[in-house]
GROMACS .gro file of N, CA and C in nm:
model
  486
    1PHE      N    1  14.135   2.275   6.576
    1PHE     CA    2  14.242   2.255   6.673
    1PHE      C    3  14.191   2.184   6.798
    2VAL      N    4  14.079   2.231   6.850
    2VAL     CA    5  14.023   2.172   6.971
    2VAL      C    6  13.992   2.024   6.950
    3ALA      N    7  13.932   1.991   6.837
    3ALA     CA    8  13.898   1.851   6.809
    3ALA      C    9  14.023   1.764   6.802
    4HIS      N   10  14.130   1.816   6.744
    4HIS     CA   11  14.255   1.739   6.735
    4HIS      C   12  14.311   1.711   6.873
    5VAL      N   13  14.317   1.813   6.957
    5VAL     CA   14  14.368   1.795   7.092
    5VAL      C   15  14.279   1.699   7.171
    6ALA      N   16  14.147   1.715   7.160
    6ALA     CA   17  14.053   1.631   7.233
    6ALA      C   18  14.059   1.485   7.191
    7SER      N   19  14.119   1.457   7.077
    7SER     CA   20  14.130   1.317   7.034
    7SER      C   21  14.230   1.240   7.120
    8PHE      N   22  14.318   1.310   7.193
    8PHE     CA   23  14.414   1.238   7.276
    8PHE      C   24  14.423   1.286   7.420
    9ARG      N   25  14.350   1.393   7.456
    9ARG     CA   26  14.352   1.438   7.596
    9ARG      C   27  14.234   1.530   7.622
   10GLU      N   28  14.207   1.553   7.749
   10GLU     CA   29  14.101   1.646   7.787
   10GLU      C   30  14.148   1.789   7.763
   11ILE      N   31  14.056   1.875   7.721
   11ILE     CA   32  14.088   2.015   7.695
   11ILE      C   33  13.974   2.101   7.747
   12GLU      N   34  14.008   2.216   7.800
   12GLU     CA   35  13.907   2.310   7.847
   12GLU      C   36  13.899   2.426   7.748
   13VAL      N   37  13.778   2.463   7.710
   13VAL     CA   38  13.754   2.570   7.614
   13VAL      C   39  13.676   2.680   7.683
   14LEU      N   40  13.724   2.803   7.670
   14LEU     CA   41  13.653   2.920   7.722
   14LEU      C   42  13.595   2.995   7.603
   15ASP      N   43  13.469   3.037   7.614
   15ASP     CA   44  13.404   3.112   7.507
   15ASP      C   45  13.301   3.204   7.570
   16VAL      N   46  13.285   3.322   7.511
   16VAL     CA   47  13.186   3.417   7.559
   16VAL      C   48  13.044   3.369   7.530
   17ARG      N   49  13.031   3.283   7.430
   17ARG     CA   50  12.899   3.232   7.389
   17ARG      C   51  12.862   3.107   7.466
   18PRO      N   52  12.733   3.089   7.494
   18PRO     CA   53  12.691   2.964   7.557
   18PRO      C   54  12.703   2.848   7.458
   19GLN      N   55  12.737   2.732   7.508
   19GLN     CA   56  12.748   2.612   7.424
   19GLN      C   57  12.650   2.508   7.476
   20GLY      N   58  12.576   2.448   7.389
   20GLY     CA   59  12.478   2.349   7.429
   20GLY      C   60  12.514   2.208   7.390
   21VAL      N   61  12.637   2.187   7.347
   21VAL     CA   62  12.679   2.056   7.298
   21VAL      C   63  12.779   1.995   7.395
   22THR      N   64  12.770   1.866   7.416
   22THR     CA   65  12.867   1.794   7.497
   22THR      C   66  12.951   1.708   7.405
   23VAL      N   67  13.083   1.721   7.418
   23VAL     CA   68  13.176   1.645   7.335
   23VAL      C   69  13.278   1.578   7.426
   24THR      N   70  13.306   1.452   7.401
   24THR     CA   71  13.403   1.378   7.481
   24THR      C   72  13.536   1.452   7.485
   25ASN      N   73  13.592   1.463   7.603
   25ASN     CA   74  13.723   1.525   7.629
   25ASN      C   75  13.724   1.677   7.616
   26ILE      N   76  13.612   1.741   7.588
   26ILE     CA   77  13.608   1.887   7.581
   26ILE      C   78  13.522   1.939   7.695
   27ARG      N   79  13.585   2.015   7.783
   27ARG     CA   80  13.514   2.077   7.895
   27ARG      C   81  13.495   2.224   7.861
   28PHE      N   82  13.370   2.264   7.851
   28PHE     CA   83  13.338   2.400   7.812
   28PHE      C   84  13.310   2.487   7.935
   29ARG      N   85  13.360   2.611   7.931
   29ARG     CA   86  13.330   2.709   8.035
   29ARG      C   87  13.298   2.841   7.967
   30GLN      N   88  13.181   2.896   7.996
   30GLN     CA   89  13.145   3.026   7.941
   30GLN      C   90  13.217   3.133   8.022
   31ALA      N   91  13.289   3.221   7.953
   31ALA     CA   92  13.364   3.327   8.021
   31ALA      C   93  13.386   3.442   7.925
   32ASN      N   94  13.377   3.562   7.977
   32ASN     CA   95  13.408   3.682   7.901
   32ASN      C   96  13.546   3.729   7.949
   33LEU      N   97  13.647   3.708   7.867
   33LEU     CA   98  13.783   3.741   7.907
   33LEU      C   99  13.813   3.891   7.906
   34MET      N  100  13.712   3.972   7.878
   34MET     CA  101  13.729   4.117   7.893
   34MET      C  102  13.691   4.162   8.034
   35GLU      N  103  13.634   4.071   8.110
   35GLU     CA  104  13.593   4.099   8.249
   35GLU      C  105  13.702   4.048   8.344
   36PRO      N  106  13.699   4.097   8.471
   36PRO     CA  107  13.795   4.043   8.568
   36PRO      C  108  13.784   3.890   8.574
   37LEU      N  109  13.899   3.825   8.587
   37LEU     CA  110  13.904   3.680   8.588
   37LEU      C  111  13.847   3.622   8.716
   38ASP      N  112  13.776   3.511   8.702
   38ASP     CA  113  13.739   3.429   8.817
   38ASP      C  114  13.871   3.379   8.876
   39GLU      N  115  13.882   3.378   9.007
   39GLU     CA  116  14.008   3.339   9.072
   39GLU      C  117  14.054   3.199   9.031
   40SER      N  118  13.962   3.112   8.994
   40SER     CA  119  14.000   2.977   8.952
   40SER      C  120  14.078   2.978   8.821
   41LEU      N  121  14.075   3.088   8.749
   41LEU     CA  122  14.147   3.098   8.621
   41LEU      C  123  14.284   3.166   8.633
   42VAL      N  124  14.313   3.226   8.746
   42VAL     CA  125  14.442   3.294   8.764
   42VAL      C  126  14.552   3.189   8.782
   43ALA      N  127  14.656   3.199   8.699
   43ALA     CA  128  14.769   3.106   8.702
   43ALA      C  129  14.720   2.961   8.699
   44CYS      N  130  14.625   2.934   8.611
   44CYS     CA  131  14.561   2.802   8.609
   44CYS      C  132  14.626   2.703   8.513
   45CYS      N  133  14.717   2.750   8.427
   45CYS     CA  134  14.770   2.658   8.327
   45CYS      C  135  14.910   2.698   8.282
   46ASP      N  136  14.982   2.601   8.229
   46ASP     CA  137  15.116   2.629   8.176
   46ASP      C  138  15.118   2.626   8.024
   47SER      N  139  15.002   2.603   7.963
   47SER     CA  140  14.990   2.605   7.817
   47SER      C  141  14.851   2.658   7.782
   48LEU      N  142  14.850   2.756   7.694
   48LEU     CA  143  14.726   2.825   7.660
   48LEU      C  144  14.732   2.860   7.512
   49SER      N  145  14.620   2.845   7.444
   49SER     CA  146  14.616   2.887   7.304
   49SER      C  147  14.505   2.989   7.286
   50CYS      N  148  14.535   3.088   7.205
   50CYS     CA  149  14.438   3.190   7.166
   50CYS      C  150  14.457   3.207   7.015
   51LEU      N  151  14.386   3.123   6.942
   51LEU     CA  152  14.403   3.115   6.798
   51LEU      C  153  14.285   3.181   6.728
   52HIS      N  154  14.313   3.292   6.666
   52HIS     CA  155  14.213   3.371   6.595
   52HIS      C  156  14.091   3.400   6.681
   53ALA      N  157  14.117   3.453   6.800
   53ALA     CA  158  14.009   3.493   6.890
   53ALA      C  159  14.025   3.637   6.935
   54LEU      N  160  14.145   3.676   6.978
   54LEU     CA  161  14.166   3.808   7.038
   54LEU      C  162  14.124   3.922   6.944
   55GLU      N  163  14.137   3.903   6.815
   55GLU     CA  164  14.101   4.009   6.720
   55GLU      C  165  13.952   4.041   6.720
   56HIS      N  166  13.871   3.955   6.780
   56HIS     CA  167  13.726   3.977   6.786
   56HIS      C  168  13.681   4.044   6.916
   57PHE      N  169  13.765   4.043   7.018
   57PHE     CA  170  13.724   4.092   7.150
   57PHE      C  171  13.681   4.238   7.144
   58GLY      N  172  13.563   4.264   7.198
   58GLY     CA  173  13.513   4.400   7.213
   58GLY      C  174  13.442   4.456   7.091
   59LEU      N  175  13.426   4.377   6.987
   59LEU     CA  176  13.359   4.427   6.867
   59LEU      C  177  13.212   4.388   6.860
   60GLY      N  178  13.166   4.307   6.954
   60GLY     CA  179  13.024   4.275   6.964
   60GLY      C  180  12.972   4.169   6.868
   61ARG      N  181  13.056   4.118   6.784
   61ARG     CA  182  13.010   4.024   6.682
   61ARG      C  183  12.960   3.892   6.740
   62TYR      N  184  13.019   3.849   6.850
   62TYR     CA  185  12.983   3.720   6.907
   62TYR      C  186  12.908   3.732   7.039
   63GLY      N  187  12.837   3.843   7.055
   63GLY     CA  188  12.757   3.862   7.175
   63GLY      C  189  12.833   3.925   7.289
   64ASP      N  190  12.959   3.956   7.268
   64ASP     CA  191  13.036   4.025   7.370
   64ASP      C  192  13.002   4.173   7.367
   65PRO      N  193  13.019   4.243   7.479
   65PRO     CA  194  12.990   4.386   7.479
   65PRO      C  195  13.091   4.463   7.393
   66VAL      N  196  13.045   4.571   7.331
   66VAL     CA  197  13.135   4.656   7.254
   66VAL      C  198  13.226   4.729   7.351
   67CYS      N  199  13.355   4.718   7.327
   67CYS     CA  200  13.456   4.778   7.416
   67CYS      C  201  13.580   4.804   7.332
   68ARG      N  202  13.610   4.931   7.312
   68ARG     CA  203  13.722   4.970   7.224
   68ARG      C  204  13.852   4.899   7.259
   69ASP      N  205  13.879   4.884   7.389
   69ASP     CA  206  14.004   4.822   7.433
   69ASP      C  207  13.984   4.678   7.480
   70GLY      N  208  13.878   4.614   7.432
   70GLY     CA  209  13.849   4.478   7.476
   70GLY      C  210  13.963   4.382   7.452
   71PHE      N  211  14.034   4.396   7.342
   71PHE     CA  212  14.144   4.306   7.313
   71PHE      C  213  14.258   4.323   7.414
   72LEU      N  214  14.277   4.445   7.465
   72LEU     CA  215  14.382   4.468   7.565
   72LEU      C  216  14.344   4.405   7.700
   73LYS      N  217  14.217   4.414   7.735
   73LYS     CA  218  14.169   4.349   7.858
   73LYS      C  219  14.184   4.198   7.846
   74GLY      N  220  14.146   4.145   7.732
   74GLY     CA  221  14.161   4.002   7.709
   74GLY      C  222  14.307   3.959   7.711
   75TRP      N  223  14.394   4.039   7.651
   75TRP     CA  224  14.537   4.009   7.648
   75TRP      C  225  14.593   4.002   7.790
   76GLU      N  226  14.554   4.096   7.873
   76GLU     CA  227  14.601   4.097   8.011
   76GLU      C  228  14.552   3.973   8.086
   77ASN      N  229  14.428   3.933   8.060
   77ASN     CA  230  14.375   3.815   8.127
   77ASN      C  231  14.443   3.687   8.081
   78LEU      N  232  14.479   3.677   7.953
   78LEU     CA  233  14.554   3.561   7.906
   78LEU      C  234  14.686   3.551   7.981
   79TYR      N  235  14.752   3.665   7.998
   79TYR     CA  236  14.878   3.669   8.073
   79TYR      C  237  14.858   3.621   8.216
   80ARG      N  238  14.752   3.665   8.279
   80ARG     CA  239  14.723   3.627   8.417
   80ARG      C  240  14.690   3.479   8.430
   81MET      N  241  14.636   3.419   8.326
   81MET     CA  242  14.599   3.278   8.330
   81MET      C  243  14.721   3.185   8.328
   82LEU      N  244  14.829   3.229   8.268
   82LEU     CA  245  14.948   3.145   8.254
   82LEU      C  246  15.035   3.148   8.380
   83THR      N  247  15.093   3.034   8.410
   83THR     CA  248  15.193   3.029   8.515
   83THR      C  249  15.325   3.083   8.458
   84ALA      N  250  15.417   3.121   8.546
   84ALA     CA  251  15.549   3.169   8.502
   84ALA      C  252  15.614   3.061   8.416
   85GLY      N  253  15.669   3.101   8.303
   85GLY     CA  254  15.732   3.007   8.211
   85GLY      C  255  15.634   2.934   8.122
   86GLY      N  256  15.504   2.961   8.139
   86GLY     CA  257  15.402   2.897   8.057
   86GLY      C  258  15.406   2.943   7.913
   87LYS      N  259  15.350   2.864   7.824
   87LYS     CA  260  15.351   2.896   7.681
   87LYS      C  261  15.214   2.941   7.634
   88LEU      N  262  15.216   3.045   7.552
   88LEU     CA  263  15.095   3.094   7.485
   88LEU      C  264  15.114   3.076   7.335
   89TYR      N  265  15.024   3.001   7.274
   89TYR     CA  266  15.022   2.984   7.129
   89TYR      C  267  14.917   3.082   7.078
   90PHE      N  268  14.958   3.173   6.993
   90PHE     CA  269  14.877   3.291   6.962
   90PHE      C  270  14.878   3.319   6.813
   91SER      N  271  14.760   3.347   6.757
   91SER     CA  272  14.752   3.386   6.617
   91SER      C  273  14.647   3.494   6.599
   92VAL      N  274  14.677   3.588   6.509
   92VAL     CA  275  14.586   3.697   6.474
   92VAL      C  276  14.613   3.738   6.329
   93PRO      N  277  14.517   3.809   6.267
   93PRO     CA  278  14.543   3.863   6.134
   93PRO      C  279  14.660   3.964   6.138
   94LEU      N  280  14.739   3.965   6.033
   94LEU     CA  281  14.859   4.048   6.024
   94LEU      C  282  14.851   4.140   5.904
   95GLY      N  283  14.880   4.268   5.926
   95GLY     CA  284  14.884   4.365   5.817
   95GLY      C  285  14.883   4.505   5.873
   96THR      N  286  14.839   4.602   5.794
   96THR     CA  287  14.825   4.738   5.842
   96THR      C  288  14.720   4.739   5.953
   97ALA      N  289  14.754   4.798   6.067
   97ALA     CA  290  14.664   4.798   6.183
   97ALA      C  291  14.532   4.865   6.148
   98ARG      N  292  14.422   4.793   6.177
   98ARG     CA  293  14.290   4.847   6.147
   98ARG      C  294  14.183   4.759   6.210
   99ILE      N  295  14.061   4.810   6.208
   99ILE     CA  296  13.945   4.732   6.247
   99ILE      C  297  13.857   4.717   6.125
  100GLU      N  298  13.824   4.595   6.091
  100GLU     CA  299  13.725   4.565   5.989
  100GLU      C  300  13.595   4.558   6.067
  101PHE      N  301  13.517   4.667   6.068
  101PHE     CA  302  13.410   4.684   6.165
  101PHE      C  303  13.323   4.562   6.184
  102ASN      N  304  13.302   4.535   6.309
  102ASN     CA  305  13.219   4.428   6.360
  102ASN      C  306  13.277   4.290   6.328
  103ALA      N  307  13.383   4.281   6.256
  103ALA     CA  308  13.438   4.150   6.221
  103ALA      C  309  13.562   4.119   6.304
  104HIS      N  310  13.667   4.198   6.286
  104HIS     CA  311  13.793   4.166   6.352
  104HIS      C  312  13.890   4.284   6.340
  105ARG      N  313  13.994   4.276   6.421
  105ARG     CA  314  14.107   4.367   6.409
  105ARG      C  315  14.214   4.299   6.324
  106VAL      N  316  14.297   4.380   6.263
  106VAL     CA  317  14.419   4.332   6.198
  106VAL      C  318  14.533   4.399   6.274
  107PHE      N  319  14.633   4.321   6.313
  107PHE     CA  320  14.742   4.370   6.395
  107PHE      C  321  14.867   4.392   6.311
  108SER      N  322  14.935   4.502   6.337
  108SER     CA  323  15.064   4.528   6.273
  108SER      C  324  15.174   4.460   6.355
  109VAL      N  325  15.290   4.446   6.295
  109VAL     CA  326  15.406   4.392   6.367
  109VAL      C  327  15.435   4.478   6.489
  110ASP      N  328  15.431   4.611   6.474
  110ASP     CA  329  15.456   4.699   6.589
  110ASP      C  330  15.358   4.673   6.703
  111GLN      N  331  15.231   4.656   6.671
  111GLN     CA  332  15.132   4.627   6.776
  111GLN      C  333  15.165   4.496   6.847
  112LEU      N  334  15.201   4.394   6.771
  112LEU     CA  335  15.234   4.266   6.830
  112LEU      C  336  15.355   4.278   6.923
  113LEU      N  337  15.456   4.350   6.878
  113LEU     CA  338  15.575   4.368   6.961
  113LEU      C  339  15.543   4.446   7.088
  114GLN      N  340  15.453   4.544   7.079
  114GLN     CA  341  15.412   4.618   7.198
  114GLN      C  342  15.337   4.527   7.295
  115LEU      N  343  15.250   4.441   7.245
  115LEU     CA  344  15.177   4.349   7.331
  115LEU      C  345  15.272   4.254   7.405
  116VAL      N  346  15.372   4.206   7.336
  116VAL     CA  347  15.465   4.107   7.391
  116VAL      C  348  15.565   4.170   7.487
  117ASP      N  349  15.605   4.294   7.463
  117ASP     CA  350  15.712   4.361   7.535
  117ASP      C  351  15.696   4.354   7.687
  118GLY      N  352  15.797   4.298   7.753
  118GLY     CA  353  15.800   4.291   7.899
  118GLY      C  354  15.715   4.180   7.959
  119LYS      N  355  15.637   4.111   7.877
  119LYS     CA  356  15.550   4.005   7.926
  119LYS      C  357  15.594   3.866   7.879
  120TYR      N  358  15.642   3.860   7.757
  120TYR     CA  359  15.674   3.732   7.695
  120TYR      C  360  15.808   3.737   7.623
  121VAL      N  361  15.865   3.620   7.607
  121VAL     CA  362  15.978   3.599   7.518
  121VAL      C  363  15.921   3.528   7.396
  122ILE      N  364  15.959   3.572   7.277
  122ILE     CA  365  15.911   3.507   7.155
  122ILE      C  366  15.997   3.384   7.129
  123ALA      N  367  15.937   3.266   7.145
  123ALA     CA  368  16.008   3.140   7.119
  123ALA      C  369  16.014   3.114   6.970
  124SER      N  370  15.907   3.147   6.900
  124SER     CA  371  15.909   3.135   6.754
  124SER      C  372  15.802   3.226   6.694
  125PHE      N  373  15.831   3.270   6.573
  125PHE     CA  374  15.737   3.353   6.498
  125PHE      C  375  15.731   3.299   6.356
  126ALA      N  376  15.611   3.285   6.306
  126ALA     CA  377  15.588   3.247   6.166
  126ALA      C  378  15.471   3.330   6.118
  127TYR      N  379  15.456   3.337   5.988
  127TYR     CA  380  15.339   3.405   5.934
  127TYR      C  381  15.301   3.344   5.801
  128ILE      N  382  15.174   3.364   5.768
  128ILE     CA  383  15.122   3.324   5.638
  128ILE      C  384  15.099   3.453   5.562
  129ASP      N  385  15.160   3.466   5.445
  129ASP     CA  386  15.148   3.591   5.369
  129ASP      C  387  15.015   3.596   5.293
  130ASP      N  388  14.993   3.704   5.222
  130ASP     CA  389  14.867   3.724   5.152
  130ASP      C  390  14.843   3.623   5.040
  131GLU      N  391  14.946   3.555   4.996
  131GLU     CA  392  14.931   3.453   4.893
  131GLU      C  393  14.909   3.315   4.952
  132GLY      N  394  14.915   3.304   5.085
  132GLY     CA  395  14.892   3.175   5.150
  132GLY      C  396  15.018   3.095   5.177
  133THR      N  397  15.134   3.157   5.163
  133THR     CA  398  15.260   3.088   5.187
  133THR      C  399  15.297   3.098   5.335
  134LEU      N  400  15.330   2.985   5.397
  134LEU     CA  401  15.375   2.982   5.535
  134LEU      C  402  15.525   3.007   5.539
  135LEU      N  403  15.566   3.106   5.617
  135LEU     CA  404  15.708   3.136   5.636
  135LEU      C  405  15.739   3.113   5.784
  136GLU      N  406  15.827   3.017   5.810
  136GLU     CA  407  15.856   2.976   5.947
  136GLU      C  408  15.989   3.031   5.996
  137ASN      N  409  16.002   3.036   6.130
  137ASN     CA  410  16.125   3.079   6.197
  137ASN      C  411  16.177   3.211   6.143
  138VAL      N  412  16.088   3.309   6.138
  138VAL     CA  413  16.118   3.441   6.087
  138VAL      C  414  16.150   3.534   6.205
  139ASN      N  415  16.243   3.626   6.185
  139ASN     CA  416  16.270   3.729   6.285
  139ASN      C  417  16.161   3.835   6.272
  140ILE      N  418  16.075   3.846   6.372
  140ILE     CA  419  15.961   3.937   6.366
  140ILE      C  420  16.005   4.082   6.344
  141GLU      N  421  16.122   4.118   6.393
  141GLU     CA  422  16.171   4.256   6.378
  141GLU      C  423  16.185   4.295   6.231
  142GLU      N  424  16.209   4.198   6.144
  142GLU     CA  425  16.227   4.227   6.001
  142GLU      C  426  16.100   4.281   5.936
  143GLY      N  427  15.984   4.262   6.000
  143GLY     CA  428  15.859   4.310   5.943
  143GLY      C  429  15.810   4.441   5.999
  144ARG      N  430  15.893   4.503   6.081
  144ARG     CA  431  15.850   4.628   6.148
  144ARG      C  432  15.812   4.737   6.051
  145SER      N  433  15.882   4.751   5.942
  145SER     CA  434  15.857   4.864   5.852
  145SER      C  435  15.738   4.842   5.760
  146ASP      N  436  15.707   4.716   5.728
  146ASP     CA  437  15.603   4.694   5.626
  146ASP      C  438  15.511   4.575   5.656
  147ASN      N  439  15.514   4.521   5.778
  147ASN     CA  440  15.429   4.408   5.816
  147ASN      C  441  15.447   4.289   5.720
  148PHE      N  442  15.571   4.272   5.674
  148PHE     CA  443  15.606   4.164   5.581
  148PHE      C  444  15.527   4.172   5.451
  149GLY      N  445  15.482   4.293   5.418
  149GLY     CA  446  15.407   4.312   5.295
  149GLY      C  447  15.264   4.260   5.300
  150CYS      N  448  15.218   4.226   5.419
  150CYS     CA  449  15.083   4.169   5.432
  150CYS      C  450  14.977   4.277   5.446
  151TRP      N  451  14.864   4.253   5.386
  151TRP     CA  452  14.743   4.332   5.410
  151TRP      C  453  14.649   4.250   5.499
  152PHE      N  454  14.642   4.119   5.470
  152PHE     CA  455  14.559   4.031   5.550
  152PHE      C  456  14.626   3.895   5.561
  153GLY      N  457  14.742   3.896   5.629
  153GLY     CA  458  14.814   3.771   5.654
  153GLY      C  459  14.773   3.713   5.787
  154CYS      N  460  14.854   3.623   5.837
  154CYS     CA  461  14.826   3.559   5.965
  154CYS      C  462  14.957   3.547   6.043
  155ALA      N  463  14.961   3.608   6.162
  155ALA     CA  464  15.077   3.598   6.249
  155ALA      C  465  15.060   3.479   6.342
  156LEU      N  466  15.165   3.401   6.360
  156LEU     CA  467  15.164   3.282   6.446
  156LEU      C  468  15.282   3.293   6.542
  157LEU      N  469  15.251   3.304   6.670
  157LEU     CA  470  15.356   3.322   6.770
  157LEU      C  471  15.349   3.216   6.877
  158GLU      N  472  15.466   3.166   6.914
  158GLU     CA  473  15.481   3.082   7.032
  158GLU      C  474  15.552   3.169   7.134
  159LEU      N  475  15.485   3.198   7.245
  159LEU     CA  476  15.535   3.290   7.345
  159LEU      C  477  15.558   3.220   7.477
  160ILE      N  478  15.660   3.263   7.551
  160ILE     CA  479  15.686   3.210   7.685
  160ILE      C  480  15.671   3.325   7.784
  161LYS      N  481  15.588   3.304   7.886
  161LYS     CA  482  15.565   3.409   7.986
  161LYS      C  483  15.694   3.436   8.061
  162ALA      N  484  15.735   3.561   8.061
  162ALA     CA  485  15.861   3.601   8.128
  162ALA      C  486  15.844   3.597   8.279
   0.00000   0.00000   0.00000
């Protein structure tokens, strides 16, 4: 995703890991989003993507400190980074809520709705099921009882900061 965006515009990437590579149009900043935000990052953008990252926060796999609620701290910081009306493009594994130790979390529909509640409006929701089929423009509420039958699917949300 980053490479595609960088092919036509400058993009800033935040990562907990140090990066030693310089790439045209990609500005790298090392940051741990489980920590309090640097003031330069508060309300810094109107478009933000967190694609298959939040599920790793706090599990220590990528050099971040182990923190049971690391994903919640990161989620709050993503919210703080967006300006009012800004868009968050967000994806995480979808299925029965659990932690695959040291690898990632899997989020249930209920967890996703709790994260979004009072902070964002869902502009669109799609998911990829366990067979690899993309289902677009789905009402997320329809998956509340069974997570759309997913054990290890992928939730894709376009969110607007309320």
